Amino acid sequence: MKAIRFHQYGDADVLRYEDVEVPIPSDGQVRVRVAGTTFNGVDANLRAGFMQEPMPLTLPHIPGLDVAGTVDALGDNVSSLQVGDRVVGFLPFVVDGASADYVLASAETLTTAPISIPLTEAAALPLVGLTAWQALFEHADLGSGQRILINGASGAVGGYAVQLAKAAGAHVIATGSASTSEHLLARGADEVVDHTASEVRSAVTETVDVLLNLAPITPEQFATLTTLVGDGGVVVNTTVWMPAPSDEARGVRGIDLYVRSDAHQLSELVARVDRGELVVDVAEQVALPDLASVHARAAAGTLTGKVVIVPVNGQR
């Protein structure tokens, strides 16, 4: 089969499109014929070697944490899936990923793919959708009537967080830019703060119950935003290289989120997609041999929106 691999850590040019042996599923695993995977920011950090200590890789390594595709073969003791099932999942960080024609996955990490959108586009759901879900409902315990500020809402996680928070009955304040304001309002934001035109701290006039930070801001900016959180509130942060601030005197908790695979939660997200309650946004699709160009654009800061990576002989 064809796959993208890197044999050493480095810039985007270490990614190679090459021939690799088709993997054989072991006990509890299935082989998935890949319809699509995605680019996530963590992929670049893994490739560059910035995460070797918490997430050591065996090189050469195939990236690609999200997968959407069709079950192609079963390992022993797999009864929950059958050959031909259309599935989605979030793969472990340290094993070979889905930037390939085929990938192995533990059967228990996969769930049935949405039927209302193309299978390739379903790859844009697992990692970022689970990040948003766990941030809002596991860590922030967000509920109806609460106010939430989502900083960095125009990114992939933010798009899901806005939709899920609004569906939960929260008042959603989203930061973005003039070019993303209309999109954020369409996804359910009650207010949009243009962070390029004004200071968020001064634009938000009432306290919030939850601050969800998705943006690479400075510690000083983060501390300032935390003052917007009311007594007893929660700060949830996904930029884990910068710890979430807390305020013990006011009972404000700071939580750093490390997303995990959860097939049950993912199945709930899939159900919402199929009910028309959750929109999966895909900015573009890129052929697998061109994955290095996506990494290069991300490094240059010119990559916008969620990019799905499609094998040359992928399914639709």
CSV table of C-alpha atoms in Angstrom, one decimal:
chain,number,residue,atom,x,y,z
A,1,MET,CA,0.0,0.0,0.0
A,2,LYS,CA,1.0,3.7,-0.1
A,3,ALA,CA,1.5,5.7,3.0
A,4,ILE,CA,3.1,8.9,4.2
A,5,ARG,CA,5.9,8.3,6.7
A,6,PHE,CA,8.7,10.2,8.4
A,7,HIS,CA,11.9,8.4,9.2
A,8,GLN,CA,13.4,11.2,11.3
A,9,TYR,CA,12.1,14.2,13.1
A,10,GLY,CA,12.1,17.6,11.3
A,11,ASP,CA,10.3,20.0,9.0
A,12,ALA,CA,7.6,19.1,6.5
A,13,ASP,CA,10.1,17.8,4.0
A,14,VAL,CA,10.8,14.7,6.1
A,15,LEU,CA,7.4,13.4,5.1
A,16,ARG,CA,7.7,10.7,2.3
A,17,TYR,CA,5.1,9.1,0.2
A,18,GLU,CA,6.2,5.5,-0.2
A,19,ASP,CA,5.4,1.8,-0.4
A,20,VAL,CA,4.6,0.1,2.9
A,21,GLU,CA,3.5,-3.4,3.7
A,22,VAL,CA,-0.3,-3.8,4.3
A,23,PRO,CA,-0.8,-4.3,8.0
A,24,ILE,CA,-2.4,-7.5,9.5
A,25,PRO,CA,-4.9,-7.0,12.3
A,26,SER,CA,-4.1,-8.8,15.6
A,27,ASP,CA,-6.4,-9.8,18.4
A,28,GLY,CA,-9.1,-7.2,19.0
A,29,GLN,CA,-8.1,-5.1,15.9
A,30,VAL,CA,-9.6,-4.4,12.5
A,31,ARG,CA,-8.0,-3.2,9.4
A,32,VAL,CA,-9.7,-0.1,7.9
A,33,ARG,CA,-9.5,0.9,4.2
A,34,VAL,CA,-9.0,4.6,4.7
A,35,ALA,CA,-11.5,7.0,3.0
A,36,GLY,CA,-10.0,10.0,4.8
A,37,THR,CA,-7.9,11.3,7.6
A,38,THR,CA,-7.1,14.9,8.6
A,39,PHE,CA,-4.3,17.3,9.5
A,40,ASN,CA,-4.3,18.4,13.1
A,41,GLY,CA,-1.8,20.8,14.7
A,42,VAL,CA,-0.5,18.1,17.0
A,43,ASP,CA,0.6,16.2,13.8
A,44,ALA,CA,3.1,18.9,13.1
A,45,ASN,CA,4.4,18.8,16.7
A,46,LEU,CA,4.8,15.0,16.6
A,47,ARG,CA,6.6,15.2,13.2
A,48,ALA,CA,9.0,17.9,14.5
A,49,GLY,CA,9.9,15.9,17.6
A,50,PHE,CA,8.5,18.4,20.1
A,51,MET,CA,6.5,15.7,21.9
A,52,GLN,CA,9.0,12.9,22.1
A,53,GLU,CA,8.9,12.7,25.9
A,54,PRO,CA,5.2,12.4,26.5
A,55,MET,CA,4.5,10.6,23.2
A,56,PRO,CA,7.5,8.6,22.0
A,57,LEU,CA,7.2,7.3,18.5
A,58,THR,CA,8.8,4.3,16.7
A,59,LEU,CA,10.3,5.6,13.5
A,60,PRO,CA,9.5,5.4,10.7
A,61,HIS,CA,6.0,6.7,11.7
A,62,ILE,CA,2.8,7.1,9.7
A,63,PRO,CA,0.8,10.2,10.9
A,64,GLY,CA,-2.9,10.7,10.9
A,65,LEU,CA,-5.0,10.6,14.1
A,66,ASP,CA,-8.5,10.7,12.6
A,67,VAL,CA,-9.8,7.9,10.4
A,68,ALA,CA,-13.0,7.4,8.4
A,69,GLY,CA,-13.2,4.3,6.2
A,70,THR,CA,-14.5,0.8,5.7
A,71,VAL,CA,-13.6,-2.3,7.7
A,72,ASP,CA,-11.5,-4.5,5.5
A,73,ALA,CA,-10.4,-7.3,7.7
A,74,LEU,CA,-11.0,-8.6,11.2
A,75,GLY,CA,-8.5,-9.8,13.8
A,76,ASP,CA,-9.4,-12.5,16.3
A,77,ASN,CA,-12.1,-11.9,19.0
A,78,VAL,CA,-13.8,-9.0,17.1
A,79,SER,CA,-17.6,-9.3,17.2
A,80,SER,CA,-18.8,-5.7,17.3
A,81,LEU,CA,-17.8,-5.0,13.7
A,82,GLN,CA,-18.1,-6.7,10.3
A,83,VAL,CA,-16.2,-6.4,7.0
A,84,GLY,CA,-17.8,-3.7,5.0
A,85,ASP,CA,-18.9,-1.5,8.0
A,86,ARG,CA,-18.3,2.2,7.6
A,87,VAL,CA,-16.6,3.6,10.6
A,88,VAL,CA,-14.9,6.6,12.2
A,89,GLY,CA,-12.4,6.8,15.0
A,90,PHE,CA,-9.7,8.6,16.9
A,91,LEU,CA,-6.4,6.6,16.8
A,92,PRO,CA,-3.7,6.6,19.5
A,93,PHE,CA,-1.0,9.2,19.3
A,94,VAL,CA,1.9,6.7,19.3
A,95,VAL,CA,0.9,4.1,16.8
A,96,ASP,CA,0.9,4.3,13.0
A,97,GLY,CA,-1.9,6.5,11.8
A,98,ALA,CA,-4.3,6.8,8.9
A,99,SER,CA,-2.2,8.7,6.3
A,100,ALA,CA,-2.2,5.5,4.3
A,101,ASP,CA,-4.4,3.3,2.2
A,102,TYR,CA,-5.0,1.0,5.2
A,103,VAL,CA,-4.7,1.4,9.0
A,104,LEU,CA,-5.1,-0.9,12.0
A,105,ALA,CA,-7.5,0.2,14.8
A,106,SER,CA,-8.7,-1.4,18.0
A,107,ALA,CA,-12.4,-2.3,17.3
A,108,GLU,CA,-13.5,-0.7,20.6
A,109,THR,CA,-12.2,2.7,19.5
A,110,LEU,CA,-14.4,2.8,16.4
A,111,THR,CA,-18.0,3.7,15.9
A,112,THR,CA,-20.4,3.7,12.9
A,113,ALA,CA,-19.8,6.6,10.6
A,114,PRO,CA,-22.5,9.2,9.8
A,115,ILE,CA,-24.7,8.4,6.9
A,116,SER,CA,-25.8,11.9,6.1
A,117,ILE,CA,-22.4,13.2,4.9
A,118,PRO,CA,-19.7,11.7,2.6
A,119,LEU,CA,-17.4,9.2,4.3
A,120,THR,CA,-14.3,11.3,3.5
A,121,GLU,CA,-15.8,14.3,5.4
A,122,ALA,CA,-16.6,12.2,8.4
A,123,ALA,CA,-12.8,12.1,9.1
A,124,ALA,CA,-13.1,15.8,10.3
A,125,LEU,CA,-15.2,14.8,13.3
A,126,PRO,CA,-13.4,12.5,15.8
A,127,LEU,CA,-10.4,14.4,17.4
A,128,VAL,CA,-11.7,17.9,17.3
A,129,GLY,CA,-15.3,16.9,18.0
A,130,LEU,CA,-14.2,14.9,21.1
A,131,THR,CA,-12.0,17.8,22.2
A,132,ALA,CA,-15.0,20.1,22.2
A,133,TRP,CA,-17.3,17.6,23.9
A,134,GLN,CA,-14.9,16.7,26.7
A,135,ALA,CA,-14.0,20.4,27.3
A,136,LEU,CA,-17.6,21.4,27.6
A,137,PHE,CA,-19.3,18.5,29.3
A,138,GLU,CA,-16.6,16.6,31.2
A,139,HIS,CA,-14.5,19.4,32.4
A,140,ALA,CA,-16.7,22.5,32.4
A,141,ASP,CA,-20.0,20.7,33.1
A,142,LEU,CA,-21.7,23.3,30.9
A,143,GLY,CA,-25.4,23.6,31.3
A,144,SER,CA,-28.4,25.6,30.2
A,145,GLY,CA,-28.5,29.2,31.1
A,146,GLN,CA,-24.7,29.5,31.6
A,147,ARG,CA,-22.5,31.9,29.8
A,148,ILE,CA,-19.4,30.7,28.0
A,149,LEU,CA,-16.6,32.6,26.3
A,150,ILE,CA,-14.9,30.5,23.6
A,151,ASN,CA,-11.5,32.1,22.8
A,152,GLY,CA,-10.2,31.0,19.4
A,153,ALA,CA,-13.7,29.9,18.2
A,154,SER,CA,-13.0,30.2,14.5
A,155,GLY,CA,-10.8,27.1,14.5
A,156,ALA,CA,-11.9,23.5,14.0
A,157,VAL,CA,-12.5,22.7,17.7
A,158,GLY,CA,-14.2,26.1,18.1
A,159,GLY,CA,-16.7,25.3,15.4
A,160,TYR,CA,-17.9,22.2,17.3
A,161,ALA,CA,-17.7,23.9,20.7
A,162,VAL,CA,-20.0,26.8,19.5
A,163,GLN,CA,-22.6,24.4,18.2
A,164,LEU,CA,-22.5,22.1,21.2
A,165,ALA,CA,-22.6,24.9,23.7
A,166,LYS,CA,-25.5,26.5,22.0
A,167,ALA,CA,-27.4,23.2,21.8
A,168,ALA,CA,-26.8,22.8,25.6
A,169,GLY,CA,-28.7,26.1,26.2
A,170,ALA,CA,-25.7,28.2,27.0
A,171,HIS,CA,-25.2,31.9,26.0
A,172,VAL,CA,-22.2,31.7,23.7
A,173,ILE,CA,-19.6,34.4,23.2
A,174,ALA,CA,-17.1,33.6,20.5
A,175,THR,CA,-13.9,35.4,19.5
A,176,GLY,CA,-13.0,35.5,15.9
A,177,SER,CA,-12.3,38.1,13.2
A,178,ALA,CA,-14.4,40.1,10.9
A,179,SER,CA,-14.1,37.4,8.2
A,180,THR,CA,-15.3,34.7,10.5
A,181,SER,CA,-18.0,36.5,12.3
A,182,GLU,CA,-20.9,35.6,10.0
A,183,HIS,CA,-19.9,31.9,10.1
A,184,LEU,CA,-19.7,31.9,13.9
A,185,LEU,CA,-23.1,33.5,14.2
A,186,ALA,CA,-24.5,30.9,11.7
A,187,ARG,CA,-23.1,28.1,13.9
A,188,GLY,CA,-24.9,29.5,17.0
A,189,ALA,CA,-22.8,32.1,18.6
A,190,ASP,CA,-24.9,34.7,20.4
A,191,GLU,CA,-22.1,37.3,20.3
A,192,VAL,CA,-18.9,37.5,18.3
A,193,VAL,CA,-15.9,39.6,19.5
A,194,ASP,CA,-13.5,40.6,16.8
A,195,HIS,CA,-10.2,40.1,18.6
A,196,THR,CA,-8.4,41.9,15.8
A,197,ALA,CA,-10.3,45.1,16.4
A,198,SER,CA,-10.7,45.3,20.2
A,199,GLU,CA,-9.5,43.8,23.4
A,200,VAL,CA,-11.6,40.8,24.4
A,201,ARG,CA,-11.5,41.8,28.0
A,202,SER,CA,-13.1,45.2,27.4
A,203,ALA,CA,-15.6,43.9,24.8
A,204,VAL,CA,-17.1,41.3,27.2
A,205,THR,CA,-19.1,43.3,29.7
A,206,GLU,CA,-20.5,40.6,31.9
A,207,THR,CA,-18.8,37.7,33.6
A,208,VAL,CA,-19.0,34.2,32.2
A,209,ASP,CA,-19.3,30.8,33.9
A,210,VAL,CA,-16.9,29.1,31.6
A,211,LEU,CA,-13.8,30.2,29.6
A,212,LEU,CA,-12.7,27.8,26.9
A,213,ASN,CA,-9.3,28.8,25.5
A,214,LEU,CA,-8.4,27.3,22.1
A,215,ALA,CA,-5.9,30.0,21.0
A,216,PRO,CA,-2.1,30.3,21.4
A,217,ILE,CA,-2.2,33.4,23.5
A,218,THR,CA,0.4,34.7,26.0
A,219,PRO,CA,0.2,33.9,29.7
A,220,GLU,CA,-0.5,37.5,30.4
A,221,GLN,CA,-3.4,37.5,27.9
A,222,PHE,CA,-4.7,34.3,29.5
A,223,ALA,CA,-4.6,35.8,33.0
A,224,THR,CA,-6.5,38.8,31.8
A,225,LEU,CA,-9.2,36.7,30.2
A,226,THR,CA,-9.5,34.7,33.4
A,227,THR,CA,-10.7,37.8,35.2
A,228,LEU,CA,-13.9,37.5,33.1
A,229,VAL,CA,-14.8,34.3,34.8
A,230,GLY,CA,-17.2,34.7,37.7
A,231,ASP,CA,-16.7,33.2,41.2
A,232,GLY,CA,-16.8,29.4,41.1
A,233,GLY,CA,-16.3,29.3,37.4
A,234,VAL,CA,-14.1,27.1,35.2
A,235,VAL,CA,-11.2,27.8,32.8
A,236,VAL,CA,-10.6,24.9,30.3
A,237,ASN,CA,-7.5,25.1,28.1
A,238,THR,CA,-6.4,23.0,25.1
A,239,THR,CA,-3.0,24.8,24.6
A,240,VAL,CA,-1.4,22.4,27.1
A,241,TRP,CA,2.1,23.8,26.8
A,242,MET,CA,0.7,26.8,28.8
A,243,PRO,CA,-1.1,25.8,32.0
A,244,ALA,CA,-4.6,27.1,32.6
A,245,PRO,CA,-4.7,29.8,35.2
A,246,SER,CA,-6.9,29.5,38.2
A,247,ASP,CA,-8.0,31.8,41.0
A,248,GLU,CA,-8.3,29.9,44.3
A,249,ALA,CA,-9.5,33.0,46.2
A,250,ARG,CA,-12.6,33.1,43.9
A,251,GLY,CA,-13.0,29.4,43.4
A,252,VAL,CA,-12.1,29.6,39.7
A,253,ARG,CA,-10.7,26.2,38.6
A,254,GLY,CA,-8.1,25.9,35.8
A,255,ILE,CA,-8.2,22.7,33.8
A,256,ASP,CA,-5.8,21.5,31.0
A,257,LEU,CA,-7.5,19.2,28.6
A,258,TYR,CA,-5.8,16.1,27.1
A,259,VAL,CA,-8.3,14.7,24.7
A,260,ARG,CA,-8.8,10.9,24.7
A,261,SER,CA,-10.5,8.5,22.4
A,262,ASP,CA,-14.1,7.6,23.5
A,263,ALA,CA,-16.3,5.6,21.1
A,264,HIS,CA,-19.5,6.3,23.1
A,265,GLN,CA,-19.0,10.0,23.0
A,266,LEU,CA,-18.1,9.8,19.3
A,267,SER,CA,-21.3,7.9,18.6
A,268,GLU,CA,-23.3,10.7,20.2
A,269,LEU,CA,-21.6,13.2,18.0
A,270,VAL,CA,-22.3,11.0,14.9
A,271,ALA,CA,-26.0,10.8,16.0
A,272,ARG,CA,-26.2,14.6,16.2
A,273,VAL,CA,-24.6,14.9,12.7
A,274,ASP,CA,-27.2,12.5,11.3
A,275,ARG,CA,-30.1,14.4,13.0
A,276,GLY,CA,-28.9,17.6,11.5
A,277,GLU,CA,-27.9,19.1,14.8
A,278,LEU,CA,-24.2,19.3,14.3
A,279,VAL,CA,-22.5,20.5,11.1
A,280,VAL,CA,-19.1,19.1,10.0
A,281,ASP,CA,-17.1,21.8,8.4
A,282,VAL,CA,-14.4,20.8,5.9
A,283,ALA,CA,-12.4,23.6,4.3
A,284,GLU,CA,-10.7,21.5,1.6
A,285,GLN,CA,-9.7,18.0,0.6
A,286,VAL,CA,-6.0,17.2,-0.3
A,287,ALA,CA,-4.7,14.1,-1.9
A,288,LEU,CA,-2.5,12.0,0.4
A,289,PRO,CA,0.7,12.5,-1.7
A,290,ASP,CA,0.4,16.2,-1.0
A,291,LEU,CA,0.3,16.0,2.8
A,292,ALA,CA,3.7,17.6,3.1
A,293,SER,CA,2.4,20.7,1.5
A,294,VAL,CA,-0.4,20.9,4.2
A,295,HIS,CA,2.2,20.7,6.9
A,296,ALA,CA,4.3,23.4,5.2
A,297,ARG,CA,1.3,25.7,4.9
A,298,ALA,CA,0.5,25.2,8.6
A,299,ALA,CA,4.0,26.1,9.5
A,300,ALA,CA,3.8,29.2,7.4
A,301,GLY,CA,0.5,30.2,9.0
A,302,THR,CA,-1.5,30.1,5.8
A,303,LEU,CA,-3.6,27.0,6.5
A,304,THR,CA,-7.2,27.8,7.3
A,305,GLY,CA,-10.1,25.5,8.2
A,306,LYS,CA,-10.2,21.8,8.6
A,307,VAL,CA,-8.3,19.8,5.9
A,308,VAL,CA,-9.2,16.3,5.0
A,309,ILE,CA,-6.5,14.1,3.5
A,310,VAL,CA,-7.7,11.5,1.0
A,311,PRO,CA,-5.8,8.5,-0.3
A,312,VAL,CA,-5.5,8.4,-4.1
A,313,ASN,CA,-7.7,5.4,-4.4
A,314,GLY,CA,-9.9,6.4,-1.5
A,315,GLN,CA,-13.7,6.0,-1.0
A,316,ARG,CA,-16.3,8.7,-1.1
